[in-house]
Amino acid sequence: MGALSDLRTLALFAYWDLLRMRRRTMFVAMRVVWFALQVTLFALALSAMVRFRGYVSQGLDYYHFYLLGVYASILFSISTSNAYEVAEEFEEGIIEYHLSLPVKRRILTLGRAIGGGLAGFIFTLPMFGIVLALIGGATPWAVAASLAAALAFSIGVVGLVLSIVLSVKSGDATDVLFGVLDAMIVRLSTIFYPAVVLSKVAPYYYAAVSNPVSHFVDLLRTFFFFEEYRVLAVSDPAIMASYLLGFVAGLVSAAVYVVERKLEGGGWR
Amino acid sequence: MLAVSAAVKIVDFVKKFGDTVAVDGLNLEIYEGEIFGLLGPNGSGKSTTLLTIATVYKPTSGDIYVFGRSVTREGDEVRKYVGIAFQEPKAMWVDTLYELLLWHARVVGYSSAEAKSAVRDAMERLNLWEHRGKQFYQLSGGTRKKLEIAKVLIQRPRLAIFDEPTAQVDVITKHALWDVIRELRQEGSTVIVATNDMFEAERICERLAIMYRGRLGALGTVRELKDRIPGGDVVEIGYEGSREEVERAVSRLPSVGRYVLEDNRLIAYLNRGEEKAAEIVSLLTSAGVKVKRIMVQEPTLDDVFFYFTGARLREENQDVALNRGATPWAR
Amino acid sequence: MKDFIKACFLVAYRDLRRFWKFKHWLAAQLAMNLADVVIFALVLNNMVNRDYIPDYVKFMSTGVLAIATFASAFSIGREVGGEMRREVHHYLLSLPAPRAALAAGRFIGGALRGLVYQLAFIVLNLLVVGVPGPVQALAIAYTSLLFSLSMSALAIAVVSSTRDFNLQSTFRALIYYTLFFFSNVFYPKELISLRFPGPLAAVVTHAPISRAAEVYRWGFGYYQSLDPMALPEVTLWAIILLAVAALLYTRNLSRQ
């Protein structure tokens, strides 16, 4: 009975985030335009501009390499955008309302992380479909594994968002932190360039190989271009998958910790 | 009779937003130097009228003249005369209270040095000085309203408009605002106050207009409006004597519309109650009835408001079968 | 006239002062623009085809100067939109200031933001690309002034067309991304001409950001010559956008 009730509550909190995402039509439109221009113009121009053959074997060109990068970056960006939602909820007193409900903190946090992750995942599904079509010839196994990885990644990023926003408890700090994080994490990852190119600037290389975005995007690339890409990826596929799982478990646990131990008794600045 | 010039002359003013008619053929004059109250239920067109006077909106048809200048053709000139305290305070959330007022002072014509002193004076007067460094979003609803009032206080315009100025403010601020309004008037400003607070309207306004569904429901001084309610005053007289004598005496007074006799009390519903009470007493005394006590109660402005708006609404909707002969509050 | 100039100055001052209040936006924008040069360009420099771009860091530094100026001048639209949603424009409309002064003041305020923000990137270009001569410096200043003025006007006109937050943001984003991607900031025009159909290449070449970036590239010495049409086109864009924006903004403000 208790477990069933917890599950129901968890589903309700996940639903809360799904509803919020549904209302953000502006954000959806903006990201769709960004995505369309990225895959049609930016990626094509960039692939014409770079010398990629020197790094990879036959069968993988920069355009296909970058397509999965665009998908990873849009999923990351949409998942981090939850930060602004949560900050707004704090300012509107909704977080206090949630804390006042007869719900376990753990369930509340898990529900929000899963809901936010699910919302980002569902929202980017059409874009994932377009990327798949542009890549062509993907195996069902690769598609299923990529979707599972994408959902896990999105939940992990929302866990990160909840941990940070609920710790700093400041709208301004949230804006600055996530603006900078979005700019830096994407550029210091293997979204635009393979790790081997980054290795020429040592600090960037180490930042990229420890960056969860790199692990996620390279895992996707390995799923689709296994033979061609495995030598370029930041790590071994099993290690990348483990890293991703650790990222999700660690950050969702961090969010639970913040909500259970740090959030209560503190105001919003 | 003294000739009074119009500060604001509203002529056949119509304002539509899409298919919605906010104001429907309003004609009204507001005299120079008076404190004029604009009453009406929500959505009656008060704010739309005020915003058009301030040139924020343009009339769909008709025109409004402010000190003889047309809001449709001479907006730049009109704005030199008008200052408005909005119903919903208007500011961006990042600006501090002091910055907002200082900028306002500069844009309404103060030099840099004068602006600082005028802003400080206004802020101190409205107990805002301690909040000067706070950003707009950090302010309470009441403090935000004070910000709007401070703007007009600093500007000291020839025509000051207050749109529901005391909603959300505490009693002390309410009195401070009334003082500001009276002070502006003493300095020669014309003041328009839109309000739903009947006590406020009665206390500070010299003339009132009641708007209803975009039209003018009633216009006049508070006394005139009260007198326009049929049988509006209540005169209660305690007596000793024959009930028949009292009935006979009262029936000789056509101004008494309706009356009730119970427990040696005469309760009469009429207009101009204070004047008529003396007549009733005189008639009763001459008929041999001993008058023991007299009480005259005039209608409140709430009653006036209801009479010109609520009762009419009910009449239109025909939800309640009305006894038209009786006063609204006696039903 | 004196009243007009004073009102114009006060309105512009109001917008410029508020620029500092959006510290979070500035920090994020700065991080993104700097990251484009010191991370993206630096790393991609190892991958780009030298036949097209001999030095991608220098190429991007000058390009980022154009998009930084554009983005900061364009940011005024966000606030004008916010003001319209909160009906703060009712307050502005009620002030004793001519409507034209209100519009001009806002355009100038937005332009000043662009100019102030670009200073850091001018220093970056002086360090990374080169020092302009007097003629080039004048061309840079002229371009910056007109470019930021026209972008500020464009943002204001677009956002004031509707009070719906979703529509405002969608319009802004649509124009922002279109101008951003359909420019030669990230890729040279030679490459666009080679890989994309003729009309698209022409759009990219004559887009305002591309033209500004070209002047900057020539000004700081990355290009040896400048297309003689670049500066006239910057001027033309400014005239067209300012005229349309002034009309739209004043009409949209007093539409009710």
Short mmCIF file of C-alpha atoms in Angstrom, two decimals, chain B residues 102-306:
data_model
loop_
_atom_site.label_atom_id
_atom_site.label_comp_id
_atom_site.label_asym_id
_atom_site.label_seq_id
_atom_site.Cartn_x
_atom_site.Cartn_y
_atom_site.Cartn_z
CA LEU B 102 14.43 59.98 -9.68
CA TRP B 103 14.02 59.19 -13.35
CA HIS B 104 10.36 60.14 -13.17
CA ALA B 105 11.25 63.49 -11.60
CA ARG B 106 13.76 64.19 -14.37
CA VAL B 107 11.39 63.27 -17.16
CA VAL B 108 8.59 65.45 -15.77
CA GLY B 109 10.87 68.46 -15.83
CA TYR B 110 13.00 68.72 -12.71
CA SER B 111 16.70 69.55 -12.94
CA SER B 112 19.06 66.95 -11.52
CA ALA B 113 19.49 68.72 -8.16
CA GLU B 114 15.81 69.59 -7.81
CA ALA B 115 14.84 66.04 -8.65
CA LYS B 116 16.85 64.58 -5.78
CA SER B 117 15.28 66.89 -3.26
CA ALA B 118 11.74 66.45 -4.61
CA VAL B 119 12.11 62.68 -4.60
CA ARG B 120 13.42 62.61 -1.07
CA ASP B 121 10.60 64.85 0.15
CA ALA B 122 7.96 62.68 -1.47
CA MET B 123 9.52 59.46 -0.24
CA GLU B 124 9.81 60.69 3.31
CA ARG B 125 6.29 61.92 3.29
CA LEU B 126 4.97 58.53 2.21
CA ASN B 127 7.38 56.58 4.42
CA LEU B 128 9.18 55.17 1.42
CA TRP B 129 12.69 56.41 2.17
CA GLU B 130 13.70 53.26 4.04
CA HIS B 131 12.74 51.18 0.98
CA ARG B 132 14.64 53.35 -1.51
CA GLY B 133 17.26 50.70 -2.37
CA LYS B 134 14.78 47.88 -2.86
CA GLN B 135 14.04 46.59 -6.32
CA PHE B 136 10.46 46.77 -7.50
CA TYR B 137 9.86 43.04 -7.20
CA GLN B 138 10.89 43.15 -3.53
CA LEU B 139 8.17 45.65 -2.65
CA SER B 140 4.86 44.75 -1.08
CA GLY B 141 1.61 45.56 -2.86
CA GLY B 142 1.00 48.55 -0.60
CA THR B 143 4.48 49.99 -1.15
CA ARG B 144 4.06 49.66 -4.89
CA LYS B 145 0.87 51.67 -4.67
CA LYS B 146 2.73 54.32 -2.69
CA LEU B 147 5.29 54.48 -5.49
CA GLU B 148 2.50 55.45 -7.89
CA ILE B 149 1.24 58.09 -5.50
CA ALA B 150 4.77 59.44 -5.03
CA LYS B 151 5.09 59.92 -8.78
CA VAL B 152 2.08 62.24 -8.86
CA LEU B 153 3.20 63.95 -5.67
CA ILE B 154 6.55 64.72 -7.28
CA GLN B 155 5.01 65.77 -10.58
CA ARG B 156 2.32 68.02 -9.07
CA PRO B 157 0.44 68.13 -12.35
CA ARG B 158 -2.38 70.46 -13.27
CA LEU B 159 -4.60 67.40 -13.64
CA ALA B 160 -3.83 64.59 -11.20
CA ILE B 161 -5.42 61.21 -11.81
CA PHE B 162 -5.54 58.48 -9.18
CA ASP B 163 -6.85 55.10 -10.29
CA GLU B 164 -7.98 53.22 -7.18
CA PRO B 165 -5.17 54.75 -5.12
CA THR B 166 -5.99 53.25 -1.75
CA ALA B 167 -6.60 49.65 -2.76
CA GLN B 168 -4.14 47.51 -0.78
CA VAL B 169 -2.78 50.37 1.34
CA ASP B 170 -2.92 50.65 5.13
CA VAL B 171 -5.03 53.17 7.04
CA ILE B 172 -2.15 55.55 7.74
CA THR B 173 -1.18 55.69 4.08
CA LYS B 174 -4.80 56.13 3.11
CA HIS B 175 -5.01 59.26 5.23
CA ALA B 176 -1.65 60.48 3.93
CA LEU B 177 -2.93 60.07 0.40
CA TRP B 178 -6.09 61.99 1.14
CA ASP B 179 -3.93 64.78 2.50
CA VAL B 180 -1.90 64.71 -0.71
CA ILE B 181 -5.06 64.96 -2.79
CA ARG B 182 -6.38 67.90 -0.78
CA GLU B 183 -2.99 69.58 -0.94
CA LEU B 184 -2.84 69.21 -4.70
CA ARG B 185 -6.26 70.72 -4.96
CA GLN B 186 -5.30 73.64 -2.73
CA GLU B 187 -2.38 74.27 -5.04
CA GLY B 188 -4.84 74.54 -7.91
CA SER B 189 -4.74 71.05 -9.36
CA THR B 190 -7.83 69.27 -10.55
CA VAL B 191 -7.98 65.75 -9.14
CA ILE B 192 -9.81 62.73 -10.48
CA VAL B 193 -10.06 59.72 -8.20
CA ALA B 194 -11.40 56.41 -9.41
CA THR B 195 -12.40 54.34 -6.44
CA ASN B 196 -14.54 51.52 -5.17
CA ASP B 197 -14.17 52.72 -1.61
CA MET B 198 -17.39 54.56 -0.82
CA PHE B 199 -16.02 55.97 2.39
CA GLU B 200 -13.13 57.45 0.46
CA ALA B 201 -15.40 58.90 -2.21
CA GLU B 202 -17.68 60.46 0.37
CA ARG B 203 -14.78 61.81 2.36
CA ILE B 204 -12.76 63.51 -0.35
CA CYS B 205 -14.78 63.92 -3.52
CA GLU B 206 -16.86 66.99 -4.22
CA ARG B 207 -18.66 65.56 -7.20
CA LEU B 208 -19.10 62.00 -8.31
CA ALA B 209 -19.89 60.14 -11.47
CA ILE B 210 -21.07 56.56 -11.30
CA MET B 211 -20.20 54.58 -14.38
CA TYR B 212 -22.01 51.48 -15.32
CA ARG B 213 -21.28 49.25 -18.33
CA GLY B 214 -19.35 51.99 -20.07
CA ARG B 215 -22.03 54.60 -19.57
CA LEU B 216 -22.70 57.36 -17.12
CA GLY B 217 -25.11 56.06 -14.48
CA ALA B 218 -25.32 59.15 -12.32
CA LEU B 219 -23.57 62.46 -11.77
CA GLY B 220 -23.68 65.00 -8.97
CA THR B 221 -22.53 65.89 -5.50
CA VAL B 222 -22.79 63.24 -2.82
CA ARG B 223 -25.89 64.95 -1.43
CA GLU B 224 -27.53 65.18 -4.83
CA LEU B 225 -26.94 61.53 -5.54
CA LYS B 226 -28.37 60.48 -2.21
CA ASP B 227 -31.41 62.58 -2.81
CA ARG B 228 -32.00 60.90 -6.11
CA ILE B 229 -32.77 57.61 -4.43
CA PRO B 230 -36.57 57.51 -4.06
CA GLY B 231 -37.36 57.40 -0.35
CA GLY B 232 -33.72 57.33 0.46
CA ASP B 233 -33.72 58.82 3.97
CA VAL B 234 -35.19 57.04 6.98
CA VAL B 235 -36.91 59.12 9.70
CA GLU B 236 -37.73 57.23 12.86
CA ILE B 237 -39.93 58.92 15.46
CA GLY B 238 -40.84 57.43 18.84
CA TYR B 239 -44.23 58.66 20.07
CA GLU B 240 -46.96 58.36 22.67
CA GLY B 241 -50.50 58.66 21.44
CA SER B 242 -53.09 57.28 19.09
CA ARG B 243 -51.92 55.24 16.12
CA GLU B 244 -54.86 56.62 14.06
CA GLU B 245 -53.80 60.21 14.75
CA VAL B 246 -50.29 59.43 13.57
CA GLU B 247 -51.58 57.75 10.40
CA ARG B 248 -53.84 60.71 9.71
CA ALA B 249 -51.00 63.19 10.21
CA VAL B 250 -48.57 61.28 7.99
CA SER B 251 -51.10 60.85 5.22
CA ARG B 252 -51.23 64.64 4.94
CA LEU B 253 -47.57 64.65 3.86
CA PRO B 254 -47.28 63.59 0.21
CA SER B 255 -43.47 63.51 0.46
CA VAL B 256 -43.63 60.43 2.65
CA GLY B 257 -43.62 57.56 0.19
CA ARG B 258 -43.86 54.65 2.50
CA TYR B 259 -44.05 54.25 6.25
CA VAL B 260 -44.34 51.62 8.94
CA LEU B 261 -45.94 51.89 12.36
CA GLU B 262 -44.85 49.46 15.05
CA ASP B 263 -44.25 49.52 18.81
CA ASN B 264 -45.06 53.25 19.08
CA ARG B 265 -42.54 54.03 16.38
CA LEU B 266 -43.13 55.71 13.05
CA ILE B 267 -40.60 54.72 10.43
CA ALA B 268 -40.92 56.88 7.28
CA TYR B 269 -38.99 56.53 4.01
CA LEU B 270 -38.56 59.80 2.19
CA ASN B 271 -36.15 62.27 0.63
CA ARG B 272 -34.50 65.24 2.35
CA GLY B 273 -35.16 63.56 5.67
CA GLU B 274 -33.74 66.30 7.91
CA GLU B 275 -36.11 68.95 6.53
CA LYS B 276 -39.13 66.70 6.45
CA ALA B 277 -38.59 65.39 9.97
CA ALA B 278 -39.40 68.82 11.37
CA GLU B 279 -42.63 68.93 9.36
CA ILE B 280 -43.68 65.50 10.59
CA VAL B 281 -42.95 66.44 14.19
CA SER B 282 -44.94 69.63 13.82
CA LEU B 283 -47.92 67.77 12.36
CA LEU B 284 -47.81 65.10 15.05
CA THR B 285 -47.55 67.66 17.83
CA SER B 286 -50.51 69.64 16.49
CA ALA B 287 -52.51 66.39 16.33
CA GLY B 288 -51.82 65.83 20.02
CA VAL B 289 -49.23 63.13 19.63
CA LYS B 290 -46.30 63.38 22.01
CA VAL B 291 -42.96 63.01 20.24
CA LYS B 292 -40.39 61.29 22.45
CA ARG B 293 -37.37 60.90 20.16
CA ILE B 294 -36.36 61.52 16.54
CA MET B 295 -33.71 59.81 14.45
CA VAL B 296 -32.85 60.67 10.86
CA GLN B 297 -30.71 58.30 8.84
CA GLU B 298 -29.56 59.20 5.35
CA PRO B 299 -28.50 56.55 2.81
CA THR B 300 -24.86 55.67 2.66
CA LEU B 301 -22.89 55.98 -0.54
CA ASP B 302 -22.94 52.20 -0.68
CA ASP B 303 -26.69 52.48 -1.03
CA VAL B 304 -26.27 55.06 -3.77
CA PHE B 305 -23.80 52.83 -5.55
CA PHE B 306 -26.09 49.85 -5.31
#
